[in-house]
Structures are given as structure tokens and as C-alpha cells.
């Protein structure tokens, strides 16, 4: 009992520390000299009277850009990497790029590892246990690289308060179904509902310590590629400081933990979900348990199949930015066929480079949801989400009568229907991207079809029962 | 067919579909047609990595893989062909990687990098890496000592096994 309360206290302190770091309102320019391996940003070459050691230290490999060098090294075994690391200072630093060791760890051990705070040490410890001597970074001088420096900087800098301030989405309680439909669902506007989650068992039953006690050894899908026990993932979250953290995103949580299925229920606003009538085998993925550390999240996307979504945040804090269907967010490119060009930069990089554009030009809708708040994401809207603190949420995609025909249209375009998107960088969009401006909505027809749908729905529901 | 021109002035005529396997060519083509008003003028590839010798190889790769896809050729066969394809001069591998990177051809970039990575990995010591890749040993003796001590854990895995 004592140890668990001490642990809880320690955790509270570290969470409080994390929060206070995030709430500091200063700009957080990190000293270039404090990179663990001594790497400096490329721009420093302008004013430092030094030469980039890259030329001599990479030799023939100097002809390749940073990304290619990392790509090369990512293909080596850990034994070969070790050899390469002792060849020269530049190779040493490149070989110790955290992405390289993260990939090695995930490929070799899947989700079966204990994160130590550093991926090389994590790998070595997992491989050798006590026999691993540890790793003390050697700092080098005069190695300039943005590709090596910037991710580290974004991983360690505090999330700027300036990004979190704007909060202009309606917050409602005592919202009737009728008012929800008229004010938010039909016109398609986001809204935060504050009195749903507090009334559900999940609010208490899924508190972090409780959840770990109940399901600590259950495995969940992380970053679409590995399965980790909740214990290990929570441990990772408490130690992780990454630009693109791993993100627990599990669509089968109700089968792994049937009790969880009973501890929350669909709010009245979304009960008319017609997708529940689709046979399970062909129904696209529709509900996920989301658990991620600060800095994890989803880049800009539109939910597929003209579905709308509701996101119930149990604990943590999420920053949301919304652009309406006809307004492509800054930094997002559409391909010629209307699909979204997958951006190469991370969520944090987007905030760094593009968030200022939300103050000029078109003003998006934004909010910062906290534990107990449920957010309605209307169909077709562009949105991105940044976990400001470690956060636990459920996200569900739905189709009601008001987006039924649009959804059917999308599903018929079979070549574009994808229910899962895979990235290996930890930044997982909740779903795949669709060219919403290309699809006309048909509100007039929806109303007349709605009644027949409703009767079909009840008939089918009766059959299913 | 589209005409492209290497940085050393050699023109190549390539089927449009095949050329479109390069993401860069895909986006360049649209702009080029708009700028010239036609698709007959050659697209100049001025970057140093687009030397005629390298471009020839790239086109060979693109053409073969287009064929592979059209005929749904099994993976092992494609890999076998790929492995033969990269049995070339070490310098050429470098050029191939640069060109694949520039032209944004994922499969070829991967192939080139794996080939070079194999060469890197086959070096038996740091000394051999330095020799083969012409890099200087810029560690101080003290640093070398420290790294050697830490790196011992890799050897210990052989013993453990």
C-alpha cells in the first residue's frame, strides 16, 4: 500500500513537472550546445567560425544527404552499427540517431521491451540485461545538421502556451438531442459536450492507476505495428521525450477487455449509428482506444467514408485544430486526384512552422479538451490533434441518417476506401484522407430517405437481435 | 513517350507510364507541359547525379519493374533480378542512390542503399571502414579507448550465444 501510494505520488509529481514545463510561457530556445552528441543546427555554420566535420568525417559518404546516411545505417545489424560507430565522429553520431535504435528495437523485439529513456540502452538492456554496460554519449564538436538536431530539439522543447490559448469551440451541457442535431449535426459544426463522460463508469474505472491495475498485462496495438502490454506502454509514456512518440491505437480493445465495453456507452446524440447494422466482418474499423504521451497525436486529415466522429477524453489534454471541409489547412497539399499529399513533417513541426498562419488568413476553430470532455468531429472537417499531456481517449466513427448518403457514395468508390492507415513514425492519423470538397452533400434527399432508413434500421436491428 | 535530357546532354526517350514511376518526374511533367505548351520538348535533368550513364541504369530499372508489375511476376524473381542489376562498379552504386533519391524512386533507393549497407557491414573493423570509404579517424586515443570499452557489449553477445 505504501509503495503504491509513493509510486502514485511520484507519478503525480512527474506529471505536475511535465505540466509546469508545458505551461511556461517563455519561448523555449534550447542551447545548441546541449544536444547529447554535440550536434548543432546547420544555421550555426553561418556565424561560427568552424568547418562542418561532415566532409572529412563521412568521406565518400559525404556525398549523401543526412536522410540517406540515416537510411543506410538503418539497414545495418546492431553488430555492424557498432563497428561503423567507431570509424569516425560523424559516423558515430549518425549511428546513434535514436530512430535507428528505435527501429532495431521494434523490429527485433516487437513490443516486448522496457523503455529506459534512450533507445540504444533500451535495445542493449533488452538484449543483455545486466550485462549491458550502458551507453554514455560522446559529444563531438563541429558537426552541423538540422536532420540530427531538429527532431531532438522538438522532442525536448516545451509545447508552447501560445499554441494552446485559442479556444473557440462551443462547450455544452444539458444538450438535447434535437438541439444537437439542429445546431451541430445538420450544419456540421464541432461541439464539446461536458456532461457525458462524468456520468459514465469509465471516468473512474479507467483512471490511470486503476486501468493499469486492471489491464496492465493486456496487450494493445501500438503505432500500427507492435503489441505492447499496457504496463510497458505506460512506462514508456512516463519516460518518453520524442518528436514522434509511439502511440497506442487499438481497435480491438473491447475484445481484449470486454469489461471496458460495458463501462462506456454511446451518448444519445450518436446512437443512431447505422454502421452497427453492417455485418462485423465487413464493417470498417470504427472505434479505437487512444493512449499517447505528450507530443503524440494525429496530423491533419479528414475521417474516411464521410463518417463523423466523437472523441471522449477520459484523462489528459488534447489540442485540436479544425478547418471546414472546403478549407485546406496550411501546410497540407492535395494531390491532383484530390487525395491528401501525406506531409513529411511531424505534428510538432507543423505547429512550429504553420501554426502562425492560423492567425493570418483563415481562422480555424480550436480547443483544448481536458478529461471528461467529449468532442464531436463533424464529417468532412479537417482536423489535427496534439496530446499536450499523456492522454487516454476513445474515438468512434459513425454514420447517421445525416451523412448516410455521403458515406454510401464513398464506400462505392471502393478504390479509395481504406480502414487503416499505416505509418512507421508513430504519428498515426485516426483514419485515411478523403477529398471532401469533391463530394456534394445531399441534405434534401436525406430527410425523405431518413424515415425509410429508420424503419429499415429497426427491422435489421430486430433481425440482428 | 517523353524525352528527358541528362546533365551531360544525352537525350532519352521513355514511355510515359514508365517515367511516371519517378515521383519527381510525375510532378515535373505537369509543370513542364504547362511551361512549354507541349510534351515533345525534352525535360532537362540538370542535377549532377543525372549523368547519362546513371540515367540509363535508372530507366532500365523503371522499365523492368513496370514489366514485373504488368505481368504480376513473383517477388523472388524481382529480387533475383534486382540483385543482378546492382552487380556494378562501387562508384555506380553511389550514383544510383543519388539519382534514385533525386528522382524519388523508392524501390531503387532502397535497393541502392541495401547494396551499399551490405558493403558497409562487410567491413571487419572500423579501420577497414575508414580505408574503403576514405574517412579520417578523428577520435583522440582517449576517445577511441572509451568507445572500445563500451562497444565490448557486442562481442559479449557472441559469447552469450
XYZ file of C-alpha atoms in Angstrom:
626
model
C 0.000 0.000 0.000
C 2.778 2.370 0.946
C 4.728 1.618 -2.180
C 1.745 2.144 -4.424
C 0.930 5.484 -2.852
C 4.548 6.526 -3.083
C 4.508 5.457 -6.678
C 1.316 7.379 -7.272
C 2.870 10.402 -5.622
C 5.995 10.143 -7.675
C 3.877 9.891 -10.743
C 1.817 12.895 -9.750
C 4.985 14.870 -9.253
C 6.366 13.897 -12.615
C 3.043 14.707 -14.257
C 2.980 18.030 -12.451
C 6.516 18.702 -13.577
C 5.575 17.873 -17.119
C 2.599 20.178 -16.902
C 4.588 23.057 -15.474
C 7.148 22.658 -18.226
C 4.372 22.874 -20.723
C 2.717 25.842 -19.081
C 5.804 28.049 -19.023
C 5.078 30.919 -21.281
C 8.605 31.599 -22.395
C 9.841 30.673 -25.795
C 11.962 27.649 -25.274
C 15.058 28.097 -27.370
C 17.285 25.274 -26.339
C 21.013 25.824 -26.193
C 22.532 24.383 -29.312
C 25.383 23.059 -27.263
C 23.204 20.820 -25.165
C 22.461 18.203 -27.797
C 23.618 14.930 -26.220
C 26.098 14.254 -29.025
C 27.017 17.896 -29.510
C 25.207 18.319 -32.827
C 24.447 21.891 -33.810
C 21.841 23.281 -36.189
C 23.006 23.880 -39.744
C 22.306 27.581 -39.424
C 25.046 27.886 -36.822
C 27.618 27.433 -39.567
C 26.807 30.979 -40.623
C 28.172 32.592 -37.512
C 30.502 30.022 -36.071
C 33.979 30.124 -37.448
C 34.164 26.428 -37.922
C 34.040 23.824 -40.611
C 31.500 21.082 -40.639
C 33.407 17.908 -39.812
C 30.958 16.064 -42.005
C 33.212 16.384 -45.064
C 36.232 14.620 -43.655
C 34.379 12.504 -41.169
C 31.996 10.936 -43.660
C 34.488 10.647 -46.504
C 32.864 9.159 -49.567
C 29.549 9.071 -47.752
C 29.609 12.847 -47.502
C 28.003 12.968 -50.925
C 24.731 11.754 -49.417
C 22.295 13.951 -47.551
C 21.572 13.295 -43.876
C 18.403 11.312 -44.524
C 20.190 8.956 -46.895
C 23.001 8.369 -44.405
C 20.444 7.505 -41.738
C 18.613 5.281 -44.186
C 21.846 3.421 -44.912
C 22.639 2.935 -41.260
C 19.083 1.798 -40.515
C 19.746 -1.216 -42.685
C 22.615 -2.497 -40.549
C 22.551 -5.062 -37.815
C 23.413 -3.848 -34.335
C 26.790 -5.569 -34.591
C 27.663 -3.755 -37.788
C 26.347 -0.479 -36.421
C 28.728 -0.778 -33.552
C 31.661 -1.228 -35.899
C 30.640 1.729 -38.003
C 30.215 3.919 -34.941
C 33.890 3.595 -34.088
C 35.070 4.601 -37.544
C 34.674 8.354 -37.252
C 32.918 11.015 -35.228
C 30.255 11.759 -37.816
C 29.507 8.069 -38.283
C 29.407 7.731 -34.505
C 26.758 10.416 -34.178
C 24.700 9.223 -37.137
C 24.867 5.651 -35.841
C 23.417 6.811 -32.568
C 20.423 8.501 -34.120
C 17.508 7.411 -31.903
C 15.339 6.440 -34.893
C 17.884 3.817 -35.884
C 17.798 2.154 -32.472
C 14.061 2.530 -32.120
C 13.563 0.652 -35.391
C 16.038 -2.006 -34.326
C 14.258 -2.432 -31.010
C 10.790 -2.703 -32.540
C 11.923 -4.995 -35.342
C 13.886 -7.299 -33.074
C 11.653 -7.380 -30.026
C 8.270 -6.125 -31.170
C 6.578 -4.599 -28.153
C 8.497 -6.729 -25.719
C 10.922 -4.237 -24.202
C 11.202 -1.858 -21.278
C 11.971 1.675 -22.331
C 14.901 3.195 -20.480
C 14.588 6.697 -21.871
C 17.130 6.043 -24.617
C 16.588 3.612 -27.477
C 20.110 2.260 -27.661
C 20.122 1.487 -23.980
C 16.648 0.029 -24.307
C 17.890 -2.293 -27.034
C 21.063 -3.254 -25.226
C 19.317 -3.870 -21.930
C 16.628 -5.937 -23.569
C 19.296 -7.964 -25.318
C 21.768 -8.433 -22.468
C 20.048 -7.405 -19.275
C 22.617 -6.597 -16.594
C 25.489 -7.443 -18.881
C 24.818 -4.366 -20.944
C 27.320 -1.749 -19.778
C 25.118 1.193 -20.619
C 25.793 3.987 -23.052
C 27.336 7.339 -22.323
C 27.074 9.679 -25.288
C 30.301 11.114 -26.559
C 29.888 14.743 -27.544
C 31.563 15.804 -30.750
C 32.487 19.250 -31.956
C 31.606 20.941 -35.215
C 29.012 18.564 -36.541
C 26.202 20.678 -38.011
C 22.956 19.058 -39.112
C 19.300 20.009 -38.946
C 18.178 16.454 -39.594
C 20.044 15.336 -36.479
C 19.399 18.435 -34.394
C 15.797 19.490 -35.005
C 13.989 16.286 -34.005
C 15.909 16.300 -30.735
C 15.019 19.928 -30.202
C 11.340 19.342 -30.906
C 11.396 16.291 -28.675
C 12.668 18.212 -25.708
C 11.191 21.665 -26.084
C 8.088 22.503 -24.161
C 4.811 22.728 -26.013
C 4.257 26.422 -26.439
C 1.468 28.016 -24.485
C 0.756 30.239 -27.467
C -0.415 27.173 -29.379
C -2.876 26.273 -26.672
C -4.525 29.574 -25.914
C -7.164 29.837 -28.633
C -10.283 28.002 -27.598
C -13.353 28.941 -29.620
C -15.464 25.798 -29.876
C -18.841 25.679 -28.092
C -18.929 23.851 -24.791
C -22.347 22.472 -23.949
C -24.077 20.624 -21.167
C -27.760 19.714 -20.929
C -27.768 19.498 -24.690
C -30.926 17.899 -26.039
C -30.723 15.549 -28.992
C -32.889 17.892 -31.018
C -30.664 20.861 -30.345
C -27.559 18.826 -31.105
C -28.990 17.785 -34.470
C -30.200 21.259 -35.417
C -27.245 23.247 -34.182
C -24.323 20.919 -34.763
C -25.008 17.753 -36.707
C -27.042 19.153 -39.590
C -24.909 22.221 -40.214
C -21.771 20.262 -39.388
C -20.124 22.182 -36.569
C -17.865 20.822 -33.832
C -19.027 20.945 -30.230
C -17.646 19.862 -26.872
C -20.101 18.120 -24.562
C -19.086 18.282 -20.945
C -21.650 16.266 -19.046
C -21.496 12.854 -20.705
C -18.227 11.257 -19.581
C -18.547 12.261 -15.904
C -21.668 10.122 -15.703
C -20.028 7.002 -17.085
C -18.276 4.275 -15.115
C -15.269 4.761 -17.382
C -14.444 8.088 -15.770
C -13.359 6.301 -12.608
C -12.780 2.784 -13.856
C -10.266 3.994 -16.432
C -8.271 6.317 -14.206
C -4.649 5.630 -14.974
C -3.621 3.701 -11.859
C -6.879 1.768 -11.886
C -6.555 0.877 -15.552
C -3.014 -0.350 -15.044
C -4.037 -2.425 -12.093
C -6.885 -3.992 -14.066
C -5.304 -4.427 -17.502
C -1.593 -3.851 -17.026
C -0.645 -7.114 -18.661
C -3.086 -6.917 -21.555
C -1.505 -6.243 -24.930
C -2.627 -3.389 -27.124
C -1.645 -2.349 -30.604
C 0.922 0.447 -30.727
C 1.767 2.517 -33.797
C 0.006 0.010 -36.026
C 2.984 -2.319 -35.881
C 3.683 -3.800 -32.448
C 1.707 -5.049 -29.482
C 2.688 -3.877 -26.019
C 1.315 -4.561 -22.584
C -0.349 -1.564 -21.027
C 2.225 -1.603 -18.212
C 5.101 -1.325 -20.608
C 3.423 1.317 -22.682
C 2.542 3.435 -19.660
C 6.142 3.085 -18.546
C 7.289 4.222 -21.986
C 4.972 7.238 -21.780
C 6.394 8.299 -18.449
C 9.918 8.329 -19.847
C 9.424 9.243 -23.483
C 10.575 12.519 -24.906
C 10.270 12.027 -28.641
C 9.290 14.107 -31.614
C 7.136 11.303 -32.963
C 6.278 9.157 -29.957
C 4.772 5.721 -30.142
C 1.001 5.922 -29.920
C -1.346 3.225 -28.621
C -4.162 2.953 -31.099
C -6.245 -0.161 -30.631
C -9.435 -1.057 -32.453
C -9.945 -4.321 -30.622
C -9.883 -3.027 -27.075
C -13.417 -4.231 -26.432
C -12.475 -7.777 -27.320
C -9.250 -7.689 -25.294
C -11.088 -6.107 -22.359
C -14.789 -6.917 -22.545
C -15.393 -5.106 -19.272
C -14.373 -1.855 -20.934
C -17.151 -2.303 -23.446
C -19.654 -2.172 -20.608
C -18.122 0.819 -18.909
C -18.969 3.324 -21.541
C -21.971 3.686 -23.763
C -22.701 5.645 -26.872
C -24.115 9.061 -25.976
C -27.683 9.677 -27.134
C -26.502 12.014 -29.863
C -24.767 9.210 -31.706
C -26.967 6.215 -31.018
C -28.476 6.300 -34.456
C -25.239 4.863 -35.837
C -26.310 2.915 -38.881
C -22.932 1.251 -39.278
C -23.824 -1.074 -36.437
C -26.180 -2.753 -38.908
C -23.297 -3.687 -41.172
C -22.030 -7.241 -40.579
C -18.949 -7.188 -38.361
C -16.784 -8.916 -40.951
C -17.120 -6.132 -43.482
C -17.656 -3.138 -41.225
C -14.734 -0.739 -41.475
C -12.757 -0.077 -38.277
C -14.845 2.242 -36.199
C -13.684 2.543 -32.641
C -10.291 2.903 -31.072
C -8.740 3.205 -27.670
C -6.188 6.009 -27.885
C -3.400 6.403 -25.378
C -0.394 8.544 -26.070
C 2.301 10.562 -24.342
C 2.702 14.310 -24.731
C 3.649 15.196 -28.334
C 1.861 12.224 -29.850
C -1.219 12.847 -31.964
C -2.536 12.925 -35.487
C -1.593 15.255 -38.331
C -4.247 16.936 -40.408
C -6.696 14.562 -42.026
C -10.352 14.052 -42.832
C -12.068 10.949 -41.469
C -12.855 8.438 -44.217
C -16.127 7.389 -45.711
C -17.777 10.692 -44.782
C -18.042 9.426 -41.228
C -18.206 11.818 -38.349
C -16.508 11.010 -35.056
C -16.803 11.548 -31.369
C -13.738 11.621 -29.182
C -14.174 11.060 -25.460
C -11.168 12.212 -23.455
C -11.004 10.307 -20.174
C -7.861 11.995 -18.854
C -5.146 14.191 -20.246
C -5.267 17.204 -22.543
C -5.671 17.386 -26.308
C -5.165 20.388 -28.545
C -7.455 20.340 -31.575
C -7.458 22.459 -34.713
C -10.371 22.303 -37.156
C -10.736 23.558 -40.718
C -14.076 23.213 -42.534
C -14.353 20.835 -45.484
C -13.667 23.442 -48.157
C -10.654 24.948 -46.420
C -7.398 23.094 -46.822
C -5.205 23.702 -43.761
C -1.848 25.437 -44.182
C 0.953 23.030 -44.942
C -1.374 20.417 -46.425
C -1.135 19.675 -50.117
C -3.789 17.937 -52.134
C -2.669 15.633 -54.914
C -4.092 16.000 -58.391
C -6.749 13.368 -57.748
C -7.926 15.231 -54.692
C -6.296 12.989 -52.151
C -4.069 14.444 -49.491
C -0.368 14.554 -50.014
C 0.973 12.877 -46.930
C 3.091 15.527 -45.278
C 6.577 14.555 -44.294
C 6.856 16.790 -41.327
C 5.776 15.831 -37.840
C 2.873 17.265 -35.905
C 5.225 19.397 -33.810
C 6.976 20.625 -36.905
C 3.600 21.660 -38.285
C 2.919 23.673 -35.145
C 6.337 25.276 -35.340
C 6.159 26.208 -38.991
C 2.472 26.652 -39.733
C 0.633 27.496 -36.560
C 1.396 31.222 -37.028
C -0.640 31.044 -40.243
C -3.740 30.349 -38.194
C -3.596 33.944 -37.082
C -3.356 35.420 -40.567
C -5.753 34.379 -43.303
C -8.430 31.884 -42.427
C -9.073 31.403 -38.702
C -9.670 27.784 -37.766
C -11.712 26.503 -34.857
C -9.534 25.367 -31.962
C -9.858 23.962 -28.496
C -8.006 22.267 -25.684
C -10.081 19.395 -24.325
C -9.471 18.091 -20.824
C -10.505 14.906 -19.041
C -14.263 14.397 -19.057
C -14.889 16.313 -22.265
C -16.395 14.744 -25.349
C -15.783 16.302 -28.736
C -17.966 15.926 -31.829
C -15.964 15.941 -35.075
C -18.338 16.667 -37.984
C -17.898 14.790 -41.248
C -15.562 16.205 -43.836
C -13.782 18.552 -41.451
C -10.002 18.688 -41.485
C -8.596 18.233 -38.014
C -5.342 17.575 -36.224
C -4.844 16.581 -32.601
C -1.850 17.052 -30.316
C -1.650 15.327 -26.947
C -0.414 18.020 -24.621
C -0.209 15.644 -21.649
C -0.342 11.859 -21.559
C -3.915 11.245 -22.659
C -6.444 8.426 -22.773
C -9.471 8.632 -25.039
C -11.928 6.618 -27.098
C -12.618 7.667 -30.669
C -15.550 6.344 -32.628
C -16.585 6.869 -36.236
C -20.286 6.880 -37.072
C -22.858 7.206 -39.778
C -26.322 8.522 -39.024
C -29.059 9.481 -41.408
C -27.446 12.877 -41.965
C -24.282 11.543 -43.528
C -25.635 8.214 -44.741
C -25.795 9.034 -48.422
C -22.382 10.666 -48.420
C -20.982 7.617 -46.683
C -22.573 5.287 -49.196
C -21.099 7.344 -52.023
C -17.638 6.961 -50.531
C -17.975 3.271 -49.890
C -18.948 2.809 -53.501
C -15.688 4.399 -54.541
C -14.059 1.187 -53.424
C -10.596 2.079 -54.545
C -10.496 4.910 -52.042
C -11.943 3.033 -49.119
C -9.269 2.183 -46.584
C -9.973 1.471 -42.993
C -6.483 1.633 -41.651
C -3.522 3.825 -42.331
C -0.035 2.738 -41.542
C 2.944 4.861 -40.765
C 6.049 3.762 -39.036
C 6.910 7.065 -37.481
C 4.477 6.949 -34.613
C 2.375 9.763 -35.985
C -0.790 7.871 -36.828
C -3.746 9.646 -38.334
C -7.028 8.358 -36.975
C -8.088 7.467 -40.470
C -7.337 7.987 -44.104
C -7.776 11.090 -46.088
C -10.628 11.892 -48.376
C -11.268 14.706 -50.811
C -14.333 16.052 -49.091
C -14.753 19.130 -51.299
C -15.291 16.835 -54.284
C -18.328 15.213 -52.778
C -21.612 17.101 -52.880
C -23.793 16.609 -49.834
C -27.484 15.986 -50.336
C -29.404 17.257 -47.315
C -32.776 17.449 -49.082
C -32.804 13.812 -50.119
C -31.503 12.726 -46.735
C -34.647 13.911 -44.981
C -37.027 11.809 -47.065
C -34.820 8.744 -47.042
C -34.289 9.102 -43.322
C -37.686 7.765 -42.350
C -37.362 4.706 -44.537
C -33.851 4.206 -43.172
C -35.152 4.348 -39.657
C -37.673 1.620 -40.316
C -35.079 -0.449 -42.180
C -32.781 0.097 -39.258
C -35.235 -1.146 -36.693
C -36.117 -4.111 -38.879
C -32.484 -5.042 -39.312
C -31.818 -4.482 -35.630
C -34.638 -6.854 -34.794
C -33.158 -9.454 -37.116
C -29.703 -8.998 -35.641
C -31.084 -9.341 -32.118
C 6.892 8.811 -74.992
C 8.582 11.600 -73.130
C 12.067 12.868 -73.828
C 14.397 13.565 -70.924
C 17.871 15.003 -71.145
C 20.746 14.029 -68.869
C 23.004 16.630 -67.301
C 25.642 15.784 -69.907
C 23.249 16.460 -72.755
C 22.183 12.948 -73.757
C 18.533 12.533 -74.662
C 16.465 9.511 -73.689
C 13.025 8.648 -74.993
C 10.974 6.902 -72.328
C 7.391 5.667 -72.251
C 5.289 7.988 -70.133
C 3.980 5.259 -67.828
C 7.471 4.106 -67.071
C 8.725 7.594 -66.371
C 5.820 8.238 -64.018
C 7.278 5.685 -61.623
C 9.572 8.514 -60.597
C 7.620 10.738 -58.234
C 9.701 13.704 -59.263
C 9.057 13.143 -62.975
C 5.370 12.812 -62.198
C 5.243 16.308 -60.736
C 7.783 17.770 -63.152
C 5.886 16.603 -66.207
C 2.802 18.643 -65.431
C 4.817 21.800 -64.885
C 6.946 21.118 -67.938
C 3.963 20.688 -70.269
C 2.472 23.878 -68.918
C 5.703 25.793 -69.375
C 6.441 24.519 -72.905
C 2.892 24.126 -74.082
C 3.677 20.642 -75.373
C 5.071 17.314 -74.234
C 7.626 16.994 -77.044
C 10.345 19.274 -75.729
C 12.887 17.342 -73.682
C 12.753 17.699 -69.900
C 16.215 18.744 -68.745
C 17.595 16.976 -65.678
C 20.378 19.314 -64.750
C 21.313 17.804 -61.400
C 24.826 16.308 -61.405
C 23.530 12.936 -60.377
C 21.587 12.618 -63.629
C 24.532 11.642 -65.759
C 23.684 9.655 -68.881
C 25.383 6.514 -67.577
C 23.315 6.598 -64.394
C 20.094 7.617 -66.120
C 20.442 4.650 -68.414
C 20.525 2.367 -65.392
C 17.584 4.116 -63.783
C 15.490 3.754 -66.921
C 16.461 0.091 -67.104
C 15.207 -0.364 -63.533
C 11.971 1.518 -64.095
C 11.244 -0.363 -67.300
C 11.880 -3.765 -65.753
C 9.751 -3.081 -62.721
C 6.913 -1.793 -64.846
C 7.144 -5.109 -66.686
C 7.203 -7.026 -63.400
C 4.021 -5.348 -62.277
C 2.235 -5.765 -65.575
C 2.968 -9.498 -65.534
C 2.467 -9.940 -61.804
C 5.894 -11.508 -61.502
C 6.536 -13.231 -58.129
C 8.589 -11.331 -55.578
C 11.515 -13.748 -55.525
C 12.058 -13.254 -59.221
C 12.097 -9.491 -58.876
C 14.607 -9.739 -56.024
C 16.805 -12.015 -58.089
C 16.800 -9.569 -60.973
C 17.469 -6.682 -58.583
C 20.499 -8.449 -57.161
C 21.969 -8.947 -60.616
C 21.135 -5.373 -61.504
C 23.298 -3.977 -58.710
C 26.363 -6.044 -59.537
C 28.058 -2.928 -60.749
C 31.029 -0.746 -60.002
C 31.062 0.630 -56.429
C 31.032 4.202 -57.757
C 27.940 3.470 -59.785
C 26.073 2.353 -56.671
C 26.717 5.772 -55.173
C 25.419 7.463 -58.307
C 22.400 5.204 -58.419
C 21.472 6.120 -54.844
C 21.839 9.815 -55.580
C 19.738 9.554 -58.731
C 17.068 7.432 -57.057
C 16.906 9.957 -54.231
C 16.683 12.888 -56.611
C 14.134 11.269 -58.903
C 12.228 9.864 -55.925
C 12.085 6.201 -56.901
C 11.536 4.363 -53.623
C 12.319 0.831 -54.762
C 15.580 1.811 -56.406
C 16.667 3.955 -53.464
C 16.066 1.021 -51.152
C 17.931 -1.329 -53.425
C 20.903 1.001 -53.766
C 21.068 1.659 -50.040
C 20.848 -2.022 -49.166
C 23.701 -2.731 -51.542
C 25.880 -0.045 -50.005
C 24.803 -1.004 -46.489
C 25.941 -4.545 -47.232
C 29.342 -3.208 -48.218
C 29.494 -1.123 -45.049
C 28.506 -4.068 -42.918
C 31.002 -6.402 -44.531
C 33.896 -4.312 -43.250
C 35.533 -6.308 -40.490
C 36.758 -3.339 -38.498
C 36.494 0.399 -38.121
C 39.898 0.601 -39.806
C 38.569 -1.173 -42.872
C 35.555 1.183 -42.975
C 37.924 4.137 -42.954
C 40.042 2.639 -45.717
C 37.206 1.725 -48.009
C 35.179 4.889 -47.528
C 38.060 7.331 -47.209
C 37.176 8.819 -43.872
C 39.569 10.124 -41.297
C 39.907 8.780 -37.799
C 39.046 11.941 -35.932
C 38.860 10.389 -32.462
C 41.531 11.062 -29.887
C 43.215 7.950 -28.428
C 41.305 8.514 -25.200
C 38.007 8.661 -27.047
C 38.862 5.533 -29.003
C 39.644 3.730 -25.789
C 36.356 4.793 -24.277
C 34.360 3.689 -27.306
C 36.161 0.351 -27.416
C 35.284 -0.314 -23.812
C 31.650 0.484 -24.336
C 31.456 -1.407 -27.620
C 32.559 -4.574 -25.882
C 28.937 -5.479 -25.266
C 28.535 -6.565 -28.868
C 31.314 -9.123 -28.555
C 29.754 -10.344 -25.356
C 26.652 -11.331 -27.293
C 28.743 -13.795 -29.291
C 29.983 -15.293 -26.094
C 26.486 -15.441 -24.674
C 25.320 -17.252 -27.795
